[in-house]
mmCIF file of C-alpha atoms in Angstrom:
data_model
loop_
_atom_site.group_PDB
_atom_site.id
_atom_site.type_symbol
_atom_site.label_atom_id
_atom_site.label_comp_id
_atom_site.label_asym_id
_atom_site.label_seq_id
_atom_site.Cartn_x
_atom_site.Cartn_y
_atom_site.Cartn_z
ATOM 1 C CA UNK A 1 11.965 138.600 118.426
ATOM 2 C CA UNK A 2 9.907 136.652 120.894
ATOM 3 C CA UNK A 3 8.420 133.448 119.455
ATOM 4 C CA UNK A 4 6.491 130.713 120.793
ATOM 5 C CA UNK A 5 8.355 126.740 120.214
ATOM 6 C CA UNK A 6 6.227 124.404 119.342
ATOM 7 C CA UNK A 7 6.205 121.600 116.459
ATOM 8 C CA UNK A 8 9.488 120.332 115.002
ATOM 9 C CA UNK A 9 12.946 122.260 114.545
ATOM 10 C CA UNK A 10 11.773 123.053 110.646
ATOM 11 C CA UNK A 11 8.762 124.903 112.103
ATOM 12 C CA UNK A 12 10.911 126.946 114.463
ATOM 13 C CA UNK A 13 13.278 127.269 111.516
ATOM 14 C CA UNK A 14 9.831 128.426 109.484
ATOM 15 C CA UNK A 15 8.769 130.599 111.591
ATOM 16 C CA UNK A 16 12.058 132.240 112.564
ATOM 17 C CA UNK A 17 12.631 132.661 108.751
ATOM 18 C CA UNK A 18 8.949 134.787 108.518
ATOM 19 C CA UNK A 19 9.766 136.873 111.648
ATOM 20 C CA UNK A 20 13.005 137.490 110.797
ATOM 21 C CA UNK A 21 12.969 138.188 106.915
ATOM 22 C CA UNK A 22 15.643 135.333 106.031
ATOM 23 C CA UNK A 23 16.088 131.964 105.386
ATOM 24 C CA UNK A 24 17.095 130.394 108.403
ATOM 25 C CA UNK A 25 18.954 127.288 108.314
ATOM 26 C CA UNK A 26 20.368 126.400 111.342
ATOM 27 C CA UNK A 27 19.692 127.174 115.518
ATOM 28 C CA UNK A 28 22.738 128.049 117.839
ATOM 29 C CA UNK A 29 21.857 128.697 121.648
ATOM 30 C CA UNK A 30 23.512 131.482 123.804
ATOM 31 C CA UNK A 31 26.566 129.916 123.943
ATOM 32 C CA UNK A 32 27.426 128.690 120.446
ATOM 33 C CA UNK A 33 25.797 125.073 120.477
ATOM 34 C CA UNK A 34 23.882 124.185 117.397
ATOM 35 C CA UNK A 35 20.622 122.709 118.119
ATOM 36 C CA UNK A 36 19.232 119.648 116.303
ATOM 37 C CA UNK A 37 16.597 118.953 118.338
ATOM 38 C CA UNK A 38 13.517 121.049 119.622
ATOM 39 C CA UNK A 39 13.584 119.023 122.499
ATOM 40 C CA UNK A 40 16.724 120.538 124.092
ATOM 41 C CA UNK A 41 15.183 124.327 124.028
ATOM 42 C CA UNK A 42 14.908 125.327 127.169
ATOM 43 C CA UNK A 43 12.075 128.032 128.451
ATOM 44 C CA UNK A 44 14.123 131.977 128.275
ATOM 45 C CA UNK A 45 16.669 130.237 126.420
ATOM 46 C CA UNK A 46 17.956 133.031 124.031
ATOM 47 C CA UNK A 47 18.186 131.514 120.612
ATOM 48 C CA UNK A 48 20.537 132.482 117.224
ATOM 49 C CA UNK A 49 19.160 131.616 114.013
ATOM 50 C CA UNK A 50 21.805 131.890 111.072
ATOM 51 C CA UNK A 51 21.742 131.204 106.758
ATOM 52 C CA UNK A 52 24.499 128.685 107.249
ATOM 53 C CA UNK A 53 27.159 130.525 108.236
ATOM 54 C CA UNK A 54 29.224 129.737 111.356
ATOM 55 C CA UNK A 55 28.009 131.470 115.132
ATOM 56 C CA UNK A 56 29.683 134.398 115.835
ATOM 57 C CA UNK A 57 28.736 135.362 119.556
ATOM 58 C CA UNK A 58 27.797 139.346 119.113
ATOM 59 C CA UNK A 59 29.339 140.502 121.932
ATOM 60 C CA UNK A 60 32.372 138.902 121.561
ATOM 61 C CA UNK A 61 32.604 140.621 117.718
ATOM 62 C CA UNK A 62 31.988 143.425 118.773
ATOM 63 C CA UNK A 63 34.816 143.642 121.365
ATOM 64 C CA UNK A 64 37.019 142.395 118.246
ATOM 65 C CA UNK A 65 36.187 144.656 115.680
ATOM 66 C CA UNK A 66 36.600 147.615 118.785
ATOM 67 C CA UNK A 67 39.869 146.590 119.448
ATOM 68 C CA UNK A 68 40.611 145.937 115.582
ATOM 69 C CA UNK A 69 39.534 149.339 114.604
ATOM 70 C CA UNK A 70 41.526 150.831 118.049
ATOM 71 C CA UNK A 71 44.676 148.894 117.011
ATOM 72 C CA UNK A 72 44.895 150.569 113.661
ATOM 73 C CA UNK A 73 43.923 154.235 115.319
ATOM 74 C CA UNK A 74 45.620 154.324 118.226
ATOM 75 C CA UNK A 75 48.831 156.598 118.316
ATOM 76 C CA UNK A 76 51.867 155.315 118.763
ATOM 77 C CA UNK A 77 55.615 157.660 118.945
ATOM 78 C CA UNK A 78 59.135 156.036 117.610
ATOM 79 C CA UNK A 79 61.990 156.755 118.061
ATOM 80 C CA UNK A 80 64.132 156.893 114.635
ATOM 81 C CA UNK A 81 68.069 157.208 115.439
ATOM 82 C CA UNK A 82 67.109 159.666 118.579
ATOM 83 C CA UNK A 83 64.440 161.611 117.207
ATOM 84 C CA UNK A 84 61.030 161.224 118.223
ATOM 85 C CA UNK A 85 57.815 160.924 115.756
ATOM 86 C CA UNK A 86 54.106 160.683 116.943
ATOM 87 C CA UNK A 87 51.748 159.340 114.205
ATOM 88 C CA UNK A 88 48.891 156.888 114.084
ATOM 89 C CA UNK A 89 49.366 153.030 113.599
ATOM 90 C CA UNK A 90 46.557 153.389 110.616
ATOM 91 C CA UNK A 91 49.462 156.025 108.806
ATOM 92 C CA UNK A 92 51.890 152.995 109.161
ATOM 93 C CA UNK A 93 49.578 150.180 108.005
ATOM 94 C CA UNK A 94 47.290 151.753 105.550
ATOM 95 C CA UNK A 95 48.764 153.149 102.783
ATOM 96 C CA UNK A 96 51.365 150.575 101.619
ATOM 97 C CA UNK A 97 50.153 147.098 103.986
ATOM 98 C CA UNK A 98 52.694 144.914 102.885
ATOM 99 C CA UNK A 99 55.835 147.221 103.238
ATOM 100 C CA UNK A 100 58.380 146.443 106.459
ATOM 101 C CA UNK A 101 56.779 149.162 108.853
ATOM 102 C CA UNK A 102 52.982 147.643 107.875
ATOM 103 C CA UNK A 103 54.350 144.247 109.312
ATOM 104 C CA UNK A 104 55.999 145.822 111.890
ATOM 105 C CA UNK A 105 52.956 147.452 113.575
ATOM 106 C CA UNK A 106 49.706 145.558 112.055
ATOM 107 C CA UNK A 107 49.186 143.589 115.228
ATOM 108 C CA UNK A 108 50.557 144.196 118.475
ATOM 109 C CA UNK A 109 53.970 143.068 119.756
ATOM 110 C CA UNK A 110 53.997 140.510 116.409
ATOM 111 C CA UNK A 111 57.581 141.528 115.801
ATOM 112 C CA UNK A 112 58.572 142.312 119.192
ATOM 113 C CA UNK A 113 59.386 145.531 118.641
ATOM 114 C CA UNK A 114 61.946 146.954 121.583
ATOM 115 C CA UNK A 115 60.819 150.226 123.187
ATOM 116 C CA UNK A 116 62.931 152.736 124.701
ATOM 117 C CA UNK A 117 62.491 153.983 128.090
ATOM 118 C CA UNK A 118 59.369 156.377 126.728
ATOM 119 C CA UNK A 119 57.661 153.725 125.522
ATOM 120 C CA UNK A 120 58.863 154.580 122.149
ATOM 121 C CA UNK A 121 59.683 151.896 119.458
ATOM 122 C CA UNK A 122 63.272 152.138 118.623
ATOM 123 C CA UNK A 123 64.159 151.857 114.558
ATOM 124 C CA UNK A 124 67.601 152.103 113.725
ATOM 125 C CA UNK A 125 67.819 154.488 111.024
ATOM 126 C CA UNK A 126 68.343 158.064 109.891
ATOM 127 C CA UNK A 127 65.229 160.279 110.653
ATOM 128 C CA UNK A 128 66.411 163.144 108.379
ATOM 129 C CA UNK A 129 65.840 160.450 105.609
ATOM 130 C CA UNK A 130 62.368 158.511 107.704
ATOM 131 C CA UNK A 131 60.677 161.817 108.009
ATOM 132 C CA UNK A 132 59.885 162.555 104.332
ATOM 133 C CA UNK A 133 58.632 158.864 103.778
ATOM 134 C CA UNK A 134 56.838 159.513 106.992
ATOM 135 C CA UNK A 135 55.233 162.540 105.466
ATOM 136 C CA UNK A 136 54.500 160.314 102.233
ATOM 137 C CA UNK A 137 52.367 157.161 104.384
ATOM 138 C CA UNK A 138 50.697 160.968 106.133
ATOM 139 C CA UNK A 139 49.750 162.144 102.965
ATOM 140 C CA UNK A 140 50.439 160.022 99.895
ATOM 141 C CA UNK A 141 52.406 163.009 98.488
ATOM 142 C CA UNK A 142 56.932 163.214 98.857
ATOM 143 C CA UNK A 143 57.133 166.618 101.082
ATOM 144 C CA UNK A 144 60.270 168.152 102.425
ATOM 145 C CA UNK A 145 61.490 171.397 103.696
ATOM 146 C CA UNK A 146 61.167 174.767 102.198
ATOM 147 C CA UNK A 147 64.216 175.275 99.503
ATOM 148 C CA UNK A 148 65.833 171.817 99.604
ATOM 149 C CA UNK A 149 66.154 171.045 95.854
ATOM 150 C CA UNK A 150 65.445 166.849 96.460
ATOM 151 C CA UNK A 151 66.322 165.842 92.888
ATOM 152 C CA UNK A 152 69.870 164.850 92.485
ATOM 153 C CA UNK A 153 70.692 165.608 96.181
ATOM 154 C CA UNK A 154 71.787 163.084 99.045
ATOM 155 C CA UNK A 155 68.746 163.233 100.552
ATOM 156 C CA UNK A 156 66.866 162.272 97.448
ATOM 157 C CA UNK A 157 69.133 159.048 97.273
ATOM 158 C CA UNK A 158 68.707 158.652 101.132
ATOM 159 C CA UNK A 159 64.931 158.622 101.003
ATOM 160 C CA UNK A 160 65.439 156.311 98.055
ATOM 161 C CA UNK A 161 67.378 153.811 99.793
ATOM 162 C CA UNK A 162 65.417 153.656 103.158
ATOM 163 C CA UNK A 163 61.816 153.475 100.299
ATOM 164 C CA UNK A 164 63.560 150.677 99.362
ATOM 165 C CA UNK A 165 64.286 149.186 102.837
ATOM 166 C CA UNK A 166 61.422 149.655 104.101
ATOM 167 C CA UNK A 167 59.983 148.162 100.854
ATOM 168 C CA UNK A 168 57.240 151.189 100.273
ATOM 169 C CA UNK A 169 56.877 150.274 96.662
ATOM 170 C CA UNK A 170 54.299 153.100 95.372
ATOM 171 C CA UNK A 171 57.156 155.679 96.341
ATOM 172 C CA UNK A 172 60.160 153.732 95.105
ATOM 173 C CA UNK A 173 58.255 153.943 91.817
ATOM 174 C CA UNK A 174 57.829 157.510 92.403
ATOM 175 C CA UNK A 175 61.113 158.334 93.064
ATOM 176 C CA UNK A 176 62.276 156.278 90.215
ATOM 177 C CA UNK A 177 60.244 157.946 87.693
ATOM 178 C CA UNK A 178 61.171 161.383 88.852
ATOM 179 C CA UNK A 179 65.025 160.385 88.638
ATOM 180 C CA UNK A 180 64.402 159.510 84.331
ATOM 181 C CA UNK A 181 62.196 162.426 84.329
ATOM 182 C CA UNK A 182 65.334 164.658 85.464
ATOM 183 C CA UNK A 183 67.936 163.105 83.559
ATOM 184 C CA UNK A 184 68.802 166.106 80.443
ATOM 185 C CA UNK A 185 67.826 164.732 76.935
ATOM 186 C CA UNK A 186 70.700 163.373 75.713
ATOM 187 C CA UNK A 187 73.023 165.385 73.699
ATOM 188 C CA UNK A 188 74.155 164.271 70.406
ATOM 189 C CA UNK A 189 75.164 167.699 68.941
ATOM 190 C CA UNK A 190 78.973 167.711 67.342
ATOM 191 C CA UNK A 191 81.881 169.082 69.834
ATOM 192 C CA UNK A 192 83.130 172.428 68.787
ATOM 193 C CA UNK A 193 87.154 173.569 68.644
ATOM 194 C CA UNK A 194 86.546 175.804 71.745
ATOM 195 C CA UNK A 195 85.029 173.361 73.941
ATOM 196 C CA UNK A 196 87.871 170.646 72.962
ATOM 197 C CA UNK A 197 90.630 173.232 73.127
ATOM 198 C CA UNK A 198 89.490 174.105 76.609
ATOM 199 C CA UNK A 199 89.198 170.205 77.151
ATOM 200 C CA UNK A 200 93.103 169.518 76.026
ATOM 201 C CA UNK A 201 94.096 172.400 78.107
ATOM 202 C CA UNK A 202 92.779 170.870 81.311
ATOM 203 C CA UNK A 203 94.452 167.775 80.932
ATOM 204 C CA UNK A 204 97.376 167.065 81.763
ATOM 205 C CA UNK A 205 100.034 166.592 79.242
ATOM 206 C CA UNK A 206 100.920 162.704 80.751
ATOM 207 C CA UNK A 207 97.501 161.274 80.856
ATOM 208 C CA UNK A 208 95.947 159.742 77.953
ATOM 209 C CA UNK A 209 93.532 161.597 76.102
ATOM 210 C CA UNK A 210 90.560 159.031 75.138
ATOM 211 C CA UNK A 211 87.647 160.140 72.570
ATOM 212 C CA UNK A 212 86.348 156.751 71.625
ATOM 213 C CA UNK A 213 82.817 157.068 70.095
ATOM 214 C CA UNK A 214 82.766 161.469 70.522
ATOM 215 C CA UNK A 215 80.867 163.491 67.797
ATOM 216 C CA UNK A 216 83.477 165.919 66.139
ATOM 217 C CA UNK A 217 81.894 165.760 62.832
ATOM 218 C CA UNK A 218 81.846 169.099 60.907
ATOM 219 C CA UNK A 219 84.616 170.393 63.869
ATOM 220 C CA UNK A 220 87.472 172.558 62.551
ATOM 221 C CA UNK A 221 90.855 170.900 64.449
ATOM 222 C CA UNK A 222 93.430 172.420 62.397
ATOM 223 C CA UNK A 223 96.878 172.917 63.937
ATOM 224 C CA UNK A 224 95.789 171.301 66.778
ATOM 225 C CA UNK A 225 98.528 169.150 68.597
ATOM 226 C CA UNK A 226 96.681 165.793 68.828
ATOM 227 C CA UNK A 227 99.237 163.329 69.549
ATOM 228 C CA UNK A 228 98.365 160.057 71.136
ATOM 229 C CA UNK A 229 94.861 161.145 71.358
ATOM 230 C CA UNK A 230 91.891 158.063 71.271
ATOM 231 C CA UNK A 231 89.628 158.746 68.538
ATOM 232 C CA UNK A 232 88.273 155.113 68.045
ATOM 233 C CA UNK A 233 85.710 155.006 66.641
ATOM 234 C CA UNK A 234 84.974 158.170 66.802
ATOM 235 C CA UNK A 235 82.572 160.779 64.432
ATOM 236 C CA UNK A 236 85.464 162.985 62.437
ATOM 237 C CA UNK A 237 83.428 163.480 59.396
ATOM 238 C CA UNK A 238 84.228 166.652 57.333
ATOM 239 C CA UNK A 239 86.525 167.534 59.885
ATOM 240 C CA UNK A 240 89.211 170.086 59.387
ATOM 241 C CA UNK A 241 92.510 168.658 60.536
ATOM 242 C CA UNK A 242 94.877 170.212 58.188
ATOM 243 C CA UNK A 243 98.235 170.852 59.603
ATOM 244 C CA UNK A 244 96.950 169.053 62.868
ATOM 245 C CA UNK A 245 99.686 166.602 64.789
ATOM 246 C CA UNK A 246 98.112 163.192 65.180
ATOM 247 C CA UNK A 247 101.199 161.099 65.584
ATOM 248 C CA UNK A 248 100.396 157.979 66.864
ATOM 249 C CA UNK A 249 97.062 159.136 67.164
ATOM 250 C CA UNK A 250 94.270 155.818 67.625
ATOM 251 C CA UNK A 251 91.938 156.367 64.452
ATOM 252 C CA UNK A 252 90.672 152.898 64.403
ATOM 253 C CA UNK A 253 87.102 152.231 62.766
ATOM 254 C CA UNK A 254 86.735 156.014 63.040
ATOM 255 C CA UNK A 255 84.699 158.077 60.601
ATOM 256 C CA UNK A 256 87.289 160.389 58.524
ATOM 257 C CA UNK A 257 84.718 160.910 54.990
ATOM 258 C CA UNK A 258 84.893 164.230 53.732
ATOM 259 C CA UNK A 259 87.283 165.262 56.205
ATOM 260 C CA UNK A 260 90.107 167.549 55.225
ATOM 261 C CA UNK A 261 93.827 166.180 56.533
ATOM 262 C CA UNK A 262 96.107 168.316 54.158
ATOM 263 C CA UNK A 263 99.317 167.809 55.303
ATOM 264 C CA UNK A 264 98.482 166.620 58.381
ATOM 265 C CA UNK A 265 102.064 164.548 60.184
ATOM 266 C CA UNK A 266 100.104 160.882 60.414
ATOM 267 C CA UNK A 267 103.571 159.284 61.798
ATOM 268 C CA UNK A 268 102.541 156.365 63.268
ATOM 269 C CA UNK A 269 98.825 156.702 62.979
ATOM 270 C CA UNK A 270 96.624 153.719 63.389
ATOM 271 C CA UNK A 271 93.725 153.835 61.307
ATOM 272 C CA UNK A 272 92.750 150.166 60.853
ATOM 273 C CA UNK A 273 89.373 149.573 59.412
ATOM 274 C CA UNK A 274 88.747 153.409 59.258
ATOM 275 C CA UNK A 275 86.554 154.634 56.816
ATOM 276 C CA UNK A 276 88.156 158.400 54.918
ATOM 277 C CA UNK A 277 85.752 157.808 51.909
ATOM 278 C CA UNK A 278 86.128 161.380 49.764
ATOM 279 C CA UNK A 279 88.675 162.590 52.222
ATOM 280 C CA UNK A 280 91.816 164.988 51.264
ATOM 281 C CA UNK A 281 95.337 163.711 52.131
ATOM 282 C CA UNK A 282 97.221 165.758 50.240
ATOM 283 C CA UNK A 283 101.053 166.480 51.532
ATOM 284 C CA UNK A 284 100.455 164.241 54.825
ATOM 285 C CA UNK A 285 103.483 162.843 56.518
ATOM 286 C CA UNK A 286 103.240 159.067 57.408
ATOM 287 C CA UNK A 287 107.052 158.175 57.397
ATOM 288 C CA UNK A 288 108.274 158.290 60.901
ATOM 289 C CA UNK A 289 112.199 158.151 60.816
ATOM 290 C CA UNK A 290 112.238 155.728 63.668
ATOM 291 C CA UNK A 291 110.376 153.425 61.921
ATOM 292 C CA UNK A 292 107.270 153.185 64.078
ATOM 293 C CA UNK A 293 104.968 152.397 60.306
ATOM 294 C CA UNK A 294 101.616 153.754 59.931
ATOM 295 C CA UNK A 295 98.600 151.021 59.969
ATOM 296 C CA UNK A 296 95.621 151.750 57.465
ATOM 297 C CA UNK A 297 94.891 148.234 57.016
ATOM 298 C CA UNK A 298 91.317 147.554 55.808
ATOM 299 C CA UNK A 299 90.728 150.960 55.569
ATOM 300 C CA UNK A 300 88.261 152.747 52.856
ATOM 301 C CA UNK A 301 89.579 154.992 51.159
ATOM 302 C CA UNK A 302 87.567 154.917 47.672
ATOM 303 C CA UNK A 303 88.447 158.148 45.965
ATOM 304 C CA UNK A 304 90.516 159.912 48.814
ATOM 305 C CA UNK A 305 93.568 162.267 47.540
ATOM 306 C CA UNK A 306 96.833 161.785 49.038
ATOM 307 C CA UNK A 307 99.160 163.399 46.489
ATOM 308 C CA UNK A 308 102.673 164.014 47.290
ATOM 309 C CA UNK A 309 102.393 161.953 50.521
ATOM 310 C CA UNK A 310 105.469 160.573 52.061
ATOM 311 C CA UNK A 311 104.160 156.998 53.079
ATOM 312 C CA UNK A 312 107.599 154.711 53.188
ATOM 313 C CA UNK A 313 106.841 151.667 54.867
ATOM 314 C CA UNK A 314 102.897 152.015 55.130
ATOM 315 C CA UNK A 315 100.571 149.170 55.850
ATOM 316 C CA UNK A 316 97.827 149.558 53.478
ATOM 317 C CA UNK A 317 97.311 145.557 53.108
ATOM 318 C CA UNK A 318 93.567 145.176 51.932
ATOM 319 C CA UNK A 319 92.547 148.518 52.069
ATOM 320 C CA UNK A 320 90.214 149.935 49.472
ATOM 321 C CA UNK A 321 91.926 152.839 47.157
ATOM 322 C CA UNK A 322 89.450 152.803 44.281
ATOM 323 C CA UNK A 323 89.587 155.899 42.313
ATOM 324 C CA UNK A 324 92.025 157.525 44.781
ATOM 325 C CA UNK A 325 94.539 160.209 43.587
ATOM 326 C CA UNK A 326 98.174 158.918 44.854
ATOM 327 C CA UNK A 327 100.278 160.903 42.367
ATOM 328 C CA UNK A 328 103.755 161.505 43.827
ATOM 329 C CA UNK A 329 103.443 159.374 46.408
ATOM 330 C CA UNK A 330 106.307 158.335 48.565
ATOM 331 C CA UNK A 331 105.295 154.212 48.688
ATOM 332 C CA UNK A 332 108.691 152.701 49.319
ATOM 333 C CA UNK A 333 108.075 149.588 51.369
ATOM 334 C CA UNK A 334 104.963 149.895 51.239
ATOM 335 C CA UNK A 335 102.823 146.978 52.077
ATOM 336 C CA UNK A 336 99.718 146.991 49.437
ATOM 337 C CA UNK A 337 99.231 143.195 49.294
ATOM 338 C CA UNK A 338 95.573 141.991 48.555
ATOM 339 C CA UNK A 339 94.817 146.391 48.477
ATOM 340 C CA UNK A 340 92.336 147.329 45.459
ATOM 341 C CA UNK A 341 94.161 150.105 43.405
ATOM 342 C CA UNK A 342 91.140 149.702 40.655
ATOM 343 C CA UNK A 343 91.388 153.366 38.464
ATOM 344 C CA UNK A 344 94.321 154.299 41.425
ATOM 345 C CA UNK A 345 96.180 157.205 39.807
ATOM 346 C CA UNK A 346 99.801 156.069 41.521
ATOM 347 C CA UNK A 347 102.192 158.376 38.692
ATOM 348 C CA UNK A 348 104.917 159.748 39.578
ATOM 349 C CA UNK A 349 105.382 157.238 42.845
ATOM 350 C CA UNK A 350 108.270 155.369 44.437
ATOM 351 C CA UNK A 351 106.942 151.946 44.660
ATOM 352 C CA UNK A 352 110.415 150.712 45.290
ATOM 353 C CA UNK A 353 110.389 147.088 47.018
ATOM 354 C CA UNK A 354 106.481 147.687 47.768
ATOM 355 C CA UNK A 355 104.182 144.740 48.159
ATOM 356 C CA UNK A 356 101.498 144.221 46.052
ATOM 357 C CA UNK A 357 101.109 140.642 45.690
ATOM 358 C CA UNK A 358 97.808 139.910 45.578
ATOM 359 C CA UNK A 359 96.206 143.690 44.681
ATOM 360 C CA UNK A 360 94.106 144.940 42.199
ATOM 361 C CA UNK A 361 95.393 147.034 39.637
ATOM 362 C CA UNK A 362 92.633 147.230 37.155
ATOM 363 C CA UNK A 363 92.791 150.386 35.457
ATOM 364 C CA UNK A 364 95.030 151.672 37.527
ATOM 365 C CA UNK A 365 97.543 154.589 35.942
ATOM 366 C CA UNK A 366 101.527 154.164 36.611
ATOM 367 C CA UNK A 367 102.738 156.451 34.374
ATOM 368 C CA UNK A 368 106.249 158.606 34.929
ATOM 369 C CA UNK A 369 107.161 156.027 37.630
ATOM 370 C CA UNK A 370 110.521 156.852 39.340
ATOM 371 C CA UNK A 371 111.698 153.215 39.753
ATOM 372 C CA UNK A 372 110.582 150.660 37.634
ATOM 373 C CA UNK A 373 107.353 147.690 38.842
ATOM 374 C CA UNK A 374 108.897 143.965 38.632
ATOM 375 C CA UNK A 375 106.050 141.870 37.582
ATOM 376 C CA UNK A 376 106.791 139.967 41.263
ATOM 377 C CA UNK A 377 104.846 142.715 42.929
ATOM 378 C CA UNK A 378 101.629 142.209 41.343
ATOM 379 C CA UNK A 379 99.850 138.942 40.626
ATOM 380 C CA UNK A 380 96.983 140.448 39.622
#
């Protein structure tokens, strides 16, 4: 607009407000100067009029917001462990602006970026792993060649790791969520005989067998040789394990209830703390001739049936034997102290120099005993 100066710098302010359609607060001259006085307008001077905010020469922005929109469109080629890409500085910048490569190539020759002989910038990593997070800052989707399965593979854990070097967070979150999304629902179902026969026949004979914490419940293991085999706390529940071998088998805190152990050979077996609630015992062999002594202590074994066992020198100390059936029982040595025998049918047993200082007897039956009970083996 071409106005006439006259009057004070408020009328020129006034006037340039009506011409203009604002509300002009301030007067720069060509060069950025603000004017306070209407006395320093020269004639063909070429005036700015602004709200209040700072001068900004137009020219000069211009040029800047050229060469800011050409900096982030401009192509550029790197060179990725010896193999050349070609893509736009925008593709780099754009789509994740505070990742490494963003930095790297927002402004110009910031980082110093080294260049190969091409004129290529040189980045020191695998390109079979750069190109598909290449293709992701391209298109905002993870694409790779035609029949390469990516989950599980190396190169989905390559792309992973340079995602995470790079620190492209949107597609480390991607990646991330695709690995849970692939992981198989997690099996709880019981092991059957056939896949744990075919699992003791491909180990070998010296190394130790461990099944701490498995799922066997309802699994028939009968006959099986289980020797030395970890079953720590593991789920045996209404197993069948008659006739099986578990000498010096690890039974600690596992879950025997309901499970079937008919004369079962138990030489040895530790079974501290295990619980065999309901469980049949009947004819199992605990007596190991070189006197290795079975451990049961603190285990429950409220109404199990162990008739005719041979258990000479067993550690039952605290264990729980309420209701149990223990007719014929081999206890010789046995150590029963503080064990609660309440309504324990023991006829017929050898309690011969057994402990049982300190155990509950209430109720319990000792009829036809084969040596007699000294009143020093029970305090109770």
């Amino acid at each position: 607009q071409v106005v006439a100066v006259y009057g004070t710098l408020s009328d020129l302010l006034s006037v340039a407000s009506n011409k203009l359609g604002i509300k002009a607060t301030s007067v720069y001259n060509g060069k950025g100067g603000l004017i306070d006085d209407i006395a320093l307008i020269r004639d063909d001077d070429v005036l700015f009029v602004c709200e209040g905010e700072p001068f900004i020469d137009p020219q000069t922005d211009g040029r800047a917001q050229e060469e800011l929109t050409g900096s982030h469109t401009d192509w550029l080629t790197l060179n990725v462990g010896g193999r050349y890409f070609t893509t736009t500085r925008s593709t780099l910048v754009n789509k994740e602006p505070d990742s490494m490569l963003a930095h790297m190539f927002k402004d110009k020759d910031a980082w110093g970026n080294k260049q190969d002989p091409r004129g290529a910038f040189l980045i020191d990593r695998s390109p079979e792993y750069f190109e598909p997070i290449l293709n992701y800052l391209r298109h905002g989707q993870l694409i790779v060649n035609d029949g390469i399965n990516l989950l599980g593979s190396a190169l989905f854990l390559g792309v992973l790791e340079e995602a995470r070097f790079f620190g492209i967070d949107s597609l480390i979150e991607h990646l991330e969520v695709a690995i849970k999304n692939s992981q198989p629902a997690e099996d709880h179902s019981p092991i059957s005989r056939k896949e744990f026969v075919r699992f003791l026949l491909a180990t070998p004979t010296k190394s130790e067998l461990r099944c701490q914490g498995l799922n066997f419940s309802g699994a028939d293991l009968s006959r099986l040789d289980l020797r030395y085999i970890n079953f720590k706390m593991a789920n045996l529940s209404r197993c069948n394990l008659a006739h099986a071998n578990l000498c010096c088998a690890n039974l600690e805190r596992a879950d025997l209830s309901g499970s079937v152990l008919d004369c079962a050979n138990l030489q040895g077996v530790k079974m501290l703390c295990s619980n065999a609630e309901g469980a049949s015992l009947k004819g199992c062999n605990f007596e190991d001739p070189s006197g290795l002594k079975a451990n049961l202590e603190g285990a429950n074994l409220k109404g199990v049936d162990m008739e005719g066992s041979q258990m000479t020198g067993i550690n039952l100390r605290v264990a729980t034997l309420k209701n149990a059936k223990l007719k014929n029982c081999n206890l010789r040595g046995a150590t029963l102290a503080g064990t609660d025998l309440e309504n324990c049918d023991l006829s017929g047993c050898d309690l011969q120099e057994a402990n049982l200082r300190g155990s509950n007897v209430k109720g319990a039956i000792f009829e036809e005993m084969l040596t007699p009970l000294h009143m020093s083996q029970s305090v109770r």
